[in-house]
Amino acid sequence: MKQPQIKSTQKLIYESVIAIISEGKADFTVSEIAERANVGKGTVYEYCKSKEELVSDAILYYADNVISSVLKLELKGSFKERILFYISTAQSLVRSNVTLFRFLMTHSEVAFSTSYAERFTHLFAEIKKCIIEIVIEIIKVGVEEGVFEKMPSYEMIYYAYTTTTFMIGNQVCSEQNNDGFPILSNEMLYTSFVKLLK
């Protein structure tokens, strides 16, 4: 995905917002953002009209960078190796952003204000589309290797992707919360993914 050119100061401000959120702080001020970015408060307001707009812009910037890094992943090896790599990459992504995801869930009125709802909806739809395209390319390798007799339908692929993504998220949350639920190994997640496609 191509994002508009962002000035270095603007990038520094956005990264400061994400850093503060990632530390678990939800009730922060524009002054704190300015201090973290080492710029004046007036400079922050050059890029936004309000804290809500700044938070939304920062999250959009961050999400766009995350998907850009996912698209640069080099998938090599067999079907199984590629799926296991995809699973471990997804786990790392969720683990490193647990606090940010919690912020999005508990402060949706800030992150997803009405004026930004369309932009967020479009961005997350684009992210999902890009990841499913990666998964489809991996599954094609599985067809070539004989793991699958034929290419599964798009609906089956979407179901397997959604279920596995949910399982990965749930697993990471169980690790974080130490809630006593069993942690699935990557091998089990792989086996489940394959079964969902057969």
JSON list of C-alpha atoms in Angstrom, two decimals:
[
{"chain": "A", "resi": 1, "resn": "MET", "atom": "CA", "xyz": [0.00, 0.00, 0.00]},
{"chain": "A", "resi": 2, "resn": "LYS", "atom": "CA", "xyz": [1.28, 3.41, -0.88]},
{"chain": "A", "resi": 3, "resn": "GLN", "atom": "CA", "xyz": [1.01, 6.08, 1.75]},
{"chain": "A", "resi": 4, "resn": "PRO", "atom": "CA", "xyz": [1.51, 9.82, 1.23]},
{"chain": "A", "resi": 5, "resn": "GLN", "atom": "CA", "xyz": [4.95, 11.26, 1.90]},
{"chain": "A", "resi": 6, "resn": "ILE", "atom": "CA", "xyz": [5.31, 11.98, 5.61]},
{"chain": "A", "resi": 7, "resn": "LYS", "atom": "CA", "xyz": [7.74, 14.57, 6.94]},
{"chain": "A", "resi": 8, "resn": "SER", "atom": "CA", "xyz": [10.34, 13.41, 9.46]},
{"chain": "A", "resi": 9, "resn": "THR", "atom": "CA", "xyz": [8.85, 15.59, 12.24]},
{"chain": "A", "resi": 10, "resn": "GLN", "atom": "CA", "xyz": [5.37, 14.21, 11.55]},
{"chain": "A", "resi": 11, "resn": "LYS", "atom": "CA", "xyz": [6.75, 10.67, 11.60]},
{"chain": "A", "resi": 12, "resn": "LEU", "atom": "CA", "xyz": [8.45, 11.39, 14.95]},
{"chain": "A", "resi": 13, "resn": "ILE", "atom": "CA", "xyz": [5.15, 12.68, 16.40]},
{"chain": "A", "resi": 14, "resn": "TYR", "atom": "CA", "xyz": [3.20, 9.63, 15.17]},
{"chain": "A", "resi": 15, "resn": "GLU", "atom": "CA", "xyz": [5.82, 7.27, 16.57]},
{"chain": "A", "resi": 16, "resn": "SER", "atom": "CA", "xyz": [5.65, 9.09, 19.91]},
{"chain": "A", "resi": 17, "resn": "VAL", "atom": "CA", "xyz": [1.87, 8.58, 20.03]},
{"chain": "A", "resi": 18, "resn": "ILE", "atom": "CA", "xyz": [2.26, 4.84, 19.31]},
{"chain": "A", "resi": 19, "resn": "ALA", "atom": "CA", "xyz": [5.06, 4.55, 21.91]},
{"chain": "A", "resi": 20, "resn": "ILE", "atom": "CA", "xyz": [2.89, 6.17, 24.61]},
{"chain": "A", "resi": 21, "resn": "ILE", "atom": "CA", "xyz": [-0.09, 3.93, 23.75]},
{"chain": "A", "resi": 22, "resn": "SER", "atom": "CA", "xyz": [2.16, 0.85, 23.67]},
{"chain": "A", "resi": 23, "resn": "GLU", "atom": "CA", "xyz": [3.27, 1.62, 27.22]},
{"chain": "A", "resi": 24, "resn": "GLY", "atom": "CA", "xyz": [-0.36, 1.21, 28.27]},
{"chain": "A", "resi": 25, "resn": "LYS", "atom": "CA", "xyz": [-1.15, 4.89, 28.80]},
{"chain": "A", "resi": 26, "resn": "ALA", "atom": "CA", "xyz": [-4.54, 5.97, 27.44]},
{"chain": "A", "resi": 27, "resn": "ASP", "atom": "CA", "xyz": [-5.08, 9.28, 29.20]},
{"chain": "A", "resi": 28, "resn": "PHE", "atom": "CA", "xyz": [-2.25, 11.33, 27.71]},
{"chain": "A", "resi": 29, "resn": "THR", "atom": "CA", "xyz": [-2.10, 14.93, 26.53]},
{"chain": "A", "resi": 30, "resn": "VAL", "atom": "CA", "xyz": [-0.80, 16.67, 23.42]},
{"chain": "A", "resi": 31, "resn": "SER", "atom": "CA", "xyz": [1.87, 18.22, 25.66]},
{"chain": "A", "resi": 32, "resn": "GLU", "atom": "CA", "xyz": [3.13, 14.74, 26.58]},
{"chain": "A", "resi": 33, "resn": "ILE", "atom": "CA", "xyz": [3.24, 13.79, 22.90]},
{"chain": "A", "resi": 34, "resn": "ALA", "atom": "CA", "xyz": [5.21, 16.96, 22.12]},
{"chain": "A", "resi": 35, "resn": "GLU", "atom": "CA", "xyz": [7.64, 16.27, 24.97]},
{"chain": "A", "resi": 36, "resn": "ARG", "atom": "CA", "xyz": [8.16, 12.65, 23.83]},
{"chain": "A", "resi": 37, "resn": "ALA", "atom": "CA", "xyz": [8.76, 13.81, 20.24]},
{"chain": "A", "resi": 38, "resn": "ASN", "atom": "CA", "xyz": [11.02, 16.62, 21.46]},
{"chain": "A", "resi": 39, "resn": "VAL", "atom": "CA", "xyz": [9.03, 19.27, 19.60]},
{"chain": "A", "resi": 40, "resn": "GLY", "atom": "CA", "xyz": [6.87, 22.21, 20.65]},
{"chain": "A", "resi": 41, "resn": "LYS", "atom": "CA", "xyz": [3.15, 21.76, 21.28]},
{"chain": "A", "resi": 42, "resn": "GLY", "atom": "CA", "xyz": [2.48, 24.18, 18.41]},
{"chain": "A", "resi": 43, "resn": "THR", "atom": "CA", "xyz": [4.42, 21.89, 16.05]},
{"chain": "A", "resi": 44, "resn": "VAL", "atom": "CA", "xyz": [2.13, 18.98, 16.97]},
{"chain": "A", "resi": 45, "resn": "TYR", "atom": "CA", "xyz": [-0.92, 21.10, 16.10]},
{"chain": "A", "resi": 46, "resn": "GLU", "atom": "CA", "xyz": [0.57, 21.82, 12.66]},
{"chain": "A", "resi": 47, "resn": "TYR", "atom": "CA", "xyz": [-0.31, 18.20, 11.82]},
{"chain": "A", "resi": 48, "resn": "CYS", "atom": "CA", "xyz": [-3.69, 17.87, 13.53]},
{"chain": "A", "resi": 49, "resn": "LYS", "atom": "CA", "xyz": [-6.67, 19.79, 14.89]},
{"chain": "A", "resi": 50, "resn": "SER", "atom": "CA", "xyz": [-7.18, 17.63, 17.97]},
{"chain": "A", "resi": 51, "resn": "LYS", "atom": "CA", "xyz": [-5.74, 14.79, 20.02]},
{"chain": "A", "resi": 52, "resn": "GLU", "atom": "CA", "xyz": [-8.37, 12.44, 18.54]},
{"chain": "A", "resi": 53, "resn": "GLU", "atom": "CA", "xyz": [-7.27, 13.30, 15.00]},
{"chain": "A", "resi": 54, "resn": "LEU", "atom": "CA", "xyz": [-3.63, 12.83, 15.96]},
{"chain": "A", "resi": 55, "resn": "VAL", "atom": "CA", "xyz": [-4.26, 9.40, 17.52]},
{"chain": "A", "resi": 56, "resn": "SER", "atom": "CA", "xyz": [-6.26, 8.27, 14.48]},
{"chain": "A", "resi": 57, "resn": "ASP", "atom": "CA", "xyz": [-3.58, 9.50, 12.05]},
{"chain": "A", "resi": 58, "resn": "ALA", "atom": "CA", "xyz": [-0.83, 7.83, 14.10]},
{"chain": "A", "resi": 59, "resn": "ILE", "atom": "CA", "xyz": [-2.66, 4.49, 14.14]},
{"chain": "A", "resi": 60, "resn": "LEU", "atom": "CA", "xyz": [-3.31, 4.68, 10.39]},
{"chain": "A", "resi": 61, "resn": "TYR", "atom": "CA", "xyz": [0.38, 5.45, 9.82]},
{"chain": "A", "resi": 62, "resn": "TYR", "atom": "CA", "xyz": [1.46, 2.57, 12.05]},
{"chain": "A", "resi": 63, "resn": "ALA", "atom": "CA", "xyz": [-0.98, 0.05, 10.53]},
{"chain": "A", "resi": 64, "resn": "ASP", "atom": "CA", "xyz": [0.18, 1.00, 7.04]},
{"chain": "A", "resi": 65, "resn": "ASN", "atom": "CA", "xyz": [3.81, 0.42, 8.04]},
{"chain": "A", "resi": 66, "resn": "VAL", "atom": "CA", "xyz": [2.96, -2.94, 9.60]},
{"chain": "A", "resi": 67, "resn": "ILE", "atom": "CA", "xyz": [1.29, -4.22, 6.43]},
{"chain": "A", "resi": 68, "resn": "SER", "atom": "CA", "xyz": [4.15, -2.87, 4.31]},
{"chain": "A", "resi": 69, "resn": "SER", "atom": "CA", "xyz": [6.60, -4.91, 6.41]},
{"chain": "A", "resi": 70, "resn": "VAL", "atom": "CA", "xyz": [4.39, -8.02, 6.11]},
{"chain": "A", "resi": 71, "resn": "LEU", "atom": "CA", "xyz": [4.34, -7.67, 2.32]},
{"chain": "A", "resi": 72, "resn": "LYS", "atom": "CA", "xyz": [8.15, -7.57, 2.26]},
{"chain": "A", "resi": 73, "resn": "LEU", "atom": "CA", "xyz": [8.42, -10.97, 3.97]},
{"chain": "A", "resi": 74, "resn": "GLU", "atom": "CA", "xyz": [10.33, -13.51, 1.94]},
{"chain": "A", "resi": 75, "resn": "LEU", "atom": "CA", "xyz": [8.57, -16.86, 2.10]},
{"chain": "A", "resi": 76, "resn": "LYS", "atom": "CA", "xyz": [10.89, -19.75, 1.24]},
{"chain": "A", "resi": 77, "resn": "GLY", "atom": "CA", "xyz": [10.86, -23.51, 1.57]},
{"chain": "A", "resi": 78, "resn": "SER", "atom": "CA", "xyz": [8.11, -26.08, 1.56]},
{"chain": "A", "resi": 79, "resn": "PHE", "atom": "CA", "xyz": [4.42, -25.43, 2.14]},
{"chain": "A", "resi": 80, "resn": "LYS", "atom": "CA", "xyz": [4.77, -26.47, 5.79]},
{"chain": "A", "resi": 81, "resn": "GLU", "atom": "CA", "xyz": [7.82, -24.27, 6.34]},
{"chain": "A", "resi": 82, "resn": "ARG", "atom": "CA", "xyz": [6.02, -21.29, 4.83]},
{"chain": "A", "resi": 83, "resn": "ILE", "atom": "CA", "xyz": [2.88, -21.81, 6.94]},
{"chain": "A", "resi": 84, "resn": "LEU", "atom": "CA", "xyz": [4.95, -22.21, 10.12]},
{"chain": "A", "resi": 85, "resn": "PHE", "atom": "CA", "xyz": [6.84, -19.02, 9.23]},
{"chain": "A", "resi": 86, "resn": "TYR", "atom": "CA", "xyz": [3.52, -17.21, 8.63]},
{"chain": "A", "resi": 87, "resn": "ILE", "atom": "CA", "xyz": [2.20, -18.43, 12.01]},
{"chain": "A", "resi": 88, "resn": "SER", "atom": "CA", "xyz": [5.33, -17.39, 13.92]},
{"chain": "A", "resi": 89, "resn": "THR", "atom": "CA", "xyz": [5.36, -13.98, 12.17]},
{"chain": "A", "resi": 90, "resn": "ALA", "atom": "CA", "xyz": [1.69, -13.42, 13.08]},
{"chain": "A", "resi": 91, "resn": "GLN", "atom": "CA", "xyz": [2.42, -14.41, 16.70]},
{"chain": "A", "resi": 92, "resn": "SER", "atom": "CA", "xyz": [5.34, -11.96, 16.89]},
{"chain": "A", "resi": 93, "resn": "LEU", "atom": "CA", "xyz": [3.20, -9.20, 15.41]},
{"chain": "A", "resi": 94, "resn": "VAL", "atom": "CA", "xyz": [0.41, -9.76, 17.95]},
{"chain": "A", "resi": 95, "resn": "ARG", "atom": "CA", "xyz": [2.83, -10.14, 20.89]},
{"chain": "A", "resi": 96, "resn": "SER", "atom": "CA", "xyz": [4.64, -6.90, 20.08]},
{"chain": "A", "resi": 97, "resn": "ASN", "atom": "CA", "xyz": [1.36, -4.99, 19.75]},
{"chain": "A", "resi": 98, "resn": "VAL", "atom": "CA", "xyz": [-0.84, -6.39, 22.53]},
{"chain": "A", "resi": 99, "resn": "THR", "atom": "CA", "xyz": [-1.09, -3.03, 24.32]},
{"chain": "A", "resi": 100, "resn": "LEU", "atom": "CA", "xyz": [-1.94, -1.21, 21.11]},
{"chain": "A", "resi": 101, "resn": "PHE", "atom": "CA", "xyz": [-4.68, -3.74, 20.28]},
{"chain": "A", "resi": 102, "resn": "ARG", "atom": "CA", "xyz": [-6.11, -3.36, 23.80]},
{"chain": "A", "resi": 103, "resn": "PHE", "atom": "CA", "xyz": [-6.14, 0.42, 23.34]},
{"chain": "A", "resi": 104, "resn": "LEU", "atom": "CA", "xyz": [-8.05, 0.05, 20.07]},
{"chain": "A", "resi": 105, "resn": "MET", "atom": "CA", "xyz": [-10.62, -2.22, 21.72]},
{"chain": "A", "resi": 106, "resn": "THR", "atom": "CA", "xyz": [-11.15, -0.11, 24.84]},
{"chain": "A", "resi": 107, "resn": "HIS", "atom": "CA", "xyz": [-10.86, 3.37, 23.31]},
{"chain": "A", "resi": 108, "resn": "SER", "atom": "CA", "xyz": [-12.58, 2.91, 19.97]},
{"chain": "A", "resi": 109, "resn": "GLU", "atom": "CA", "xyz": [-14.32, 6.28, 20.36]},
{"chain": "A", "resi": 110, "resn": "VAL", "atom": "CA", "xyz": [-10.90, 7.95, 20.07]},
{"chain": "A", "resi": 111, "resn": "ALA", "atom": "CA", "xyz": [-9.27, 5.66, 17.55]},
{"chain": "A", "resi": 112, "resn": "PHE", "atom": "CA", "xyz": [-12.33, 5.22, 15.35]},
{"chain": "A", "resi": 113, "resn": "SER", "atom": "CA", "xyz": [-14.07, 8.58, 15.43]},
{"chain": "A", "resi": 114, "resn": "THR", "atom": "CA", "xyz": [-16.84, 9.04, 12.86]},
{"chain": "A", "resi": 115, "resn": "SER", "atom": "CA", "xyz": [-14.69, 11.13, 10.53]},
{"chain": "A", "resi": 116, "resn": "TYR", "atom": "CA", "xyz": [-12.08, 8.38, 10.49]},
{"chain": "A", "resi": 117, "resn": "ALA", "atom": "CA", "xyz": [-14.34, 5.33, 10.33]},
{"chain": "A", "resi": 118, "resn": "GLU", "atom": "CA", "xyz": [-14.20, 5.13, 6.53]},
{"chain": "A", "resi": 119, "resn": "ARG", "atom": "CA", "xyz": [-10.39, 5.41, 6.44]},
{"chain": "A", "resi": 120, "resn": "PHE", "atom": "CA", "xyz": [-10.00, 2.68, 9.10]},
{"chain": "A", "resi": 121, "resn": "THR", "atom": "CA", "xyz": [-12.51, 0.41, 7.39]},
{"chain": "A", "resi": 122, "resn": "HIS", "atom": "CA", "xyz": [-10.68, 0.80, 4.07]},
{"chain": "A", "resi": 123, "resn": "LEU", "atom": "CA", "xyz": [-7.25, 0.28, 5.64]},
{"chain": "A", "resi": 124, "resn": "PHE", "atom": "CA", "xyz": [-8.20, -2.86, 7.55]},
{"chain": "A", "resi": 125, "resn": "ALA", "atom": "CA", "xyz": [-9.98, -4.29, 4.51]},
{"chain": "A", "resi": 126, "resn": "GLU", "atom": "CA", "xyz": [-6.79, -3.66, 2.51]},
{"chain": "A", "resi": 127, "resn": "ILE", "atom": "CA", "xyz": [-4.66, -5.32, 5.21]},
{"chain": "A", "resi": 128, "resn": "LYS", "atom": "CA", "xyz": [-6.92, -8.40, 5.23]},
{"chain": "A", "resi": 129, "resn": "LYS", "atom": "CA", "xyz": [-6.86, -8.59, 1.42]},
{"chain": "A", "resi": 130, "resn": "CYS", "atom": "CA", "xyz": [-3.05, -8.39, 1.30]},
{"chain": "A", "resi": 131, "resn": "ILE", "atom": "CA", "xyz": [-2.57, -11.08, 3.95]},
{"chain": "A", "resi": 132, "resn": "ILE", "atom": "CA", "xyz": [-5.09, -13.43, 2.30]},
{"chain": "A", "resi": 133, "resn": "GLU", "atom": "CA", "xyz": [-3.22, -12.98, -1.01]},
{"chain": "A", "resi": 134, "resn": "ILE", "atom": "CA", "xyz": [-0.02, -14.10, 0.78]},
{"chain": "A", "resi": 135, "resn": "VAL", "atom": "CA", "xyz": [-1.86, -17.12, 2.25]},
{"chain": "A", "resi": 136, "resn": "ILE", "atom": "CA", "xyz": [-3.23, -18.02, -1.21]},
{"chain": "A", "resi": 137, "resn": "GLU", "atom": "CA", "xyz": [0.31, -18.01, -2.64]},
{"chain": "A", "resi": 138, "resn": "ILE", "atom": "CA", "xyz": [1.44, -20.32, 0.17]},
{"chain": "A", "resi": 139, "resn": "ILE", "atom": "CA", "xyz": [-1.49, -22.69, -0.45]},
{"chain": "A", "resi": 140, "resn": "LYS", "atom": "CA", "xyz": [-0.55, -22.88, -4.16]},
{"chain": "A", "resi": 141, "resn": "VAL", "atom": "CA", "xyz": [2.77, -24.38, -3.01]},
{"chain": "A", "resi": 142, "resn": "GLY", "atom": "CA", "xyz": [0.76, -26.91, -0.98]},
{"chain": "A", "resi": 143, "resn": "VAL", "atom": "CA", "xyz": [-1.20, -27.88, -4.12]},
{"chain": "A", "resi": 144, "resn": "GLU", "atom": "CA", "xyz": [2.07, -28.30, -6.07]},
{"chain": "A", "resi": 145, "resn": "GLU", "atom": "CA", "xyz": [3.45, -30.54, -3.30]},
{"chain": "A", "resi": 146, "resn": "GLY", "atom": "CA", "xyz": [0.30, -32.65, -3.14]},
{"chain": "A", "resi": 147, "resn": "VAL", "atom": "CA", "xyz": [-0.77, -31.52, 0.35]},
{"chain": "A", "resi": 148, "resn": "PHE", "atom": "CA", "xyz": [-4.10, -30.60, -1.29]},
{"chain": "A", "resi": 149, "resn": "GLU", "atom": "CA", "xyz": [-5.66, -32.36, -4.27]},
{"chain": "A", "resi": 150, "resn": "LYS", "atom": "CA", "xyz": [-6.82, -29.06, -5.73]},
{"chain": "A", "resi": 151, "resn": "MET", "atom": "CA", "xyz": [-6.89, -25.38, -4.86]},
{"chain": "A", "resi": 152, "resn": "PRO", "atom": "CA", "xyz": [-9.44, -24.83, -2.07]},
{"chain": "A", "resi": 153, "resn": "SER", "atom": "CA", "xyz": [-12.23, -22.31, -2.69]},
{"chain": "A", "resi": 154, "resn": "TYR", "atom": "CA", "xyz": [-11.72, -18.70, -1.66]},
{"chain": "A", "resi": 155, "resn": "GLU", "atom": "CA", "xyz": [-14.41, -19.18, 1.03]},
{"chain": "A", "resi": 156, "resn": "MET", "atom": "CA", "xyz": [-12.49, -22.12, 2.55]},
{"chain": "A", "resi": 157, "resn": "ILE", "atom": "CA", "xyz": [-9.23, -20.15, 2.47]},
{"chain": "A", "resi": 158, "resn": "TYR", "atom": "CA", "xyz": [-10.90, -17.17, 4.13]},
{"chain": "A", "resi": 159, "resn": "TYR", "atom": "CA", "xyz": [-12.40, -19.45, 6.81]},
{"chain": "A", "resi": 160, "resn": "ALA", "atom": "CA", "xyz": [-9.04, -21.14, 7.50]},
{"chain": "A", "resi": 161, "resn": "TYR", "atom": "CA", "xyz": [-7.23, -17.77, 7.61]},
{"chain": "A", "resi": 162, "resn": "THR", "atom": "CA", "xyz": [-9.83, -16.20, 9.93]},
{"chain": "A", "resi": 163, "resn": "THR", "atom": "CA", "xyz": [-9.95, -19.20, 12.28]},
{"chain": "A", "resi": 164, "resn": "THR", "atom": "CA", "xyz": [-6.16, -19.51, 12.48]},
{"chain": "A", "resi": 165, "resn": "THR", "atom": "CA", "xyz": [-5.75, -15.76, 13.05]},
{"chain": "A", "resi": 166, "resn": "PHE", "atom": "CA", "xyz": [-8.29, -15.91, 15.88]},
{"chain": "A", "resi": 167, "resn": "MET", "atom": "CA", "xyz": [-6.48, -18.92, 17.39]},
{"chain": "A", "resi": 168, "resn": "ILE", "atom": "CA", "xyz": [-3.14, -17.08, 17.20]},
{"chain": "A", "resi": 169, "resn": "GLY", "atom": "CA", "xyz": [-4.62, -13.99, 18.89]},
{"chain": "A", "resi": 170, "resn": "ASN", "atom": "CA", "xyz": [-6.29, -16.09, 21.56]},
{"chain": "A", "resi": 171, "resn": "GLN", "atom": "CA", "xyz": [-3.06, -18.00, 22.21]},
{"chain": "A", "resi": 172, "resn": "VAL", "atom": "CA", "xyz": [-1.04, -14.81, 22.64]},
{"chain": "A", "resi": 173, "resn": "CYS", "atom": "CA", "xyz": [-3.68, -13.38, 25.01]},
{"chain": "A", "resi": 174, "resn": "SER", "atom": "CA", "xyz": [-3.59, -16.62, 27.05]},
{"chain": "A", "resi": 175, "resn": "GLU", "atom": "CA", "xyz": [0.19, -16.31, 27.32]},
{"chain": "A", "resi": 176, "resn": "GLN", "atom": "CA", "xyz": [-0.08, -12.67, 28.40]},
{"chain": "A", "resi": 177, "resn": "ASN", "atom": "CA", "xyz": [-2.90, -13.24, 30.90]},
{"chain": "A", "resi": 178, "resn": "ASN", "atom": "CA", "xyz": [-1.56, -16.57, 32.20]},
{"chain": "A", "resi": 179, "resn": "ASP", "atom": "CA", "xyz": [-5.19, -17.71, 32.31]},
{"chain": "A", "resi": 180, "resn": "GLY", "atom": "CA", "xyz": [-4.49, -21.44, 32.43]},
{"chain": "A", "resi": 181, "resn": "PHE", "atom": "CA", "xyz": [-5.85, -22.25, 28.97]},
{"chain": "A", "resi": 182, "resn": "PRO", "atom": "CA", "xyz": [-3.69, -24.64, 26.93]},
{"chain": "A", "resi": 183, "resn": "ILE", "atom": "CA", "xyz": [-1.17, -23.06, 24.59]},
{"chain": "A", "resi": 184, "resn": "LEU", "atom": "CA", "xyz": [-1.26, -24.61, 21.13]},
{"chain": "A", "resi": 185, "resn": "SER", "atom": "CA", "xyz": [2.08, -25.42, 19.56]},
{"chain": "A", "resi": 186, "resn": "ASN", "atom": "CA", "xyz": [2.82, -24.07, 16.08]},
{"chain": "A", "resi": 187, "resn": "GLU", "atom": "CA", "xyz": [2.70, -27.67, 14.86]},
{"chain": "A", "resi": 188, "resn": "MET", "atom": "CA", "xyz": [-0.89, -27.96, 16.15]},
{"chain": "A", "resi": 189, "resn": "LEU", "atom": "CA", "xyz": [-1.82, -24.63, 14.52]},
{"chain": "A", "resi": 190, "resn": "TYR", "atom": "CA", "xyz": [-0.34, -25.90, 11.26]},
{"chain": "A", "resi": 191, "resn": "THR", "atom": "CA", "xyz": [-2.30, -29.18, 11.47]},
{"chain": "A", "resi": 192, "resn": "SER", "atom": "CA", "xyz": [-5.51, -27.28, 12.24]},
{"chain": "A", "resi": 193, "resn": "PHE", "atom": "CA", "xyz": [-4.95, -24.93, 9.28]},
{"chain": "A", "resi": 194, "resn": "VAL", "atom": "CA", "xyz": [-4.47, -27.84, 6.87]},
{"chain": "A", "resi": 195, "resn": "LYS", "atom": "CA", "xyz": [-7.57, -29.66, 8.19]},
{"chain": "A", "resi": 196, "resn": "LEU", "atom": "CA", "xyz": [-9.68, -26.54, 7.73]},
{"chain": "A", "resi": 197, "resn": "LEU", "atom": "CA", "xyz": [-8.77, -26.54, 4.04]},
{"chain": "A", "resi": 198, "resn": "LYS", "atom": "CA", "xyz": [-9.60, -30.21, 3.37]}
]
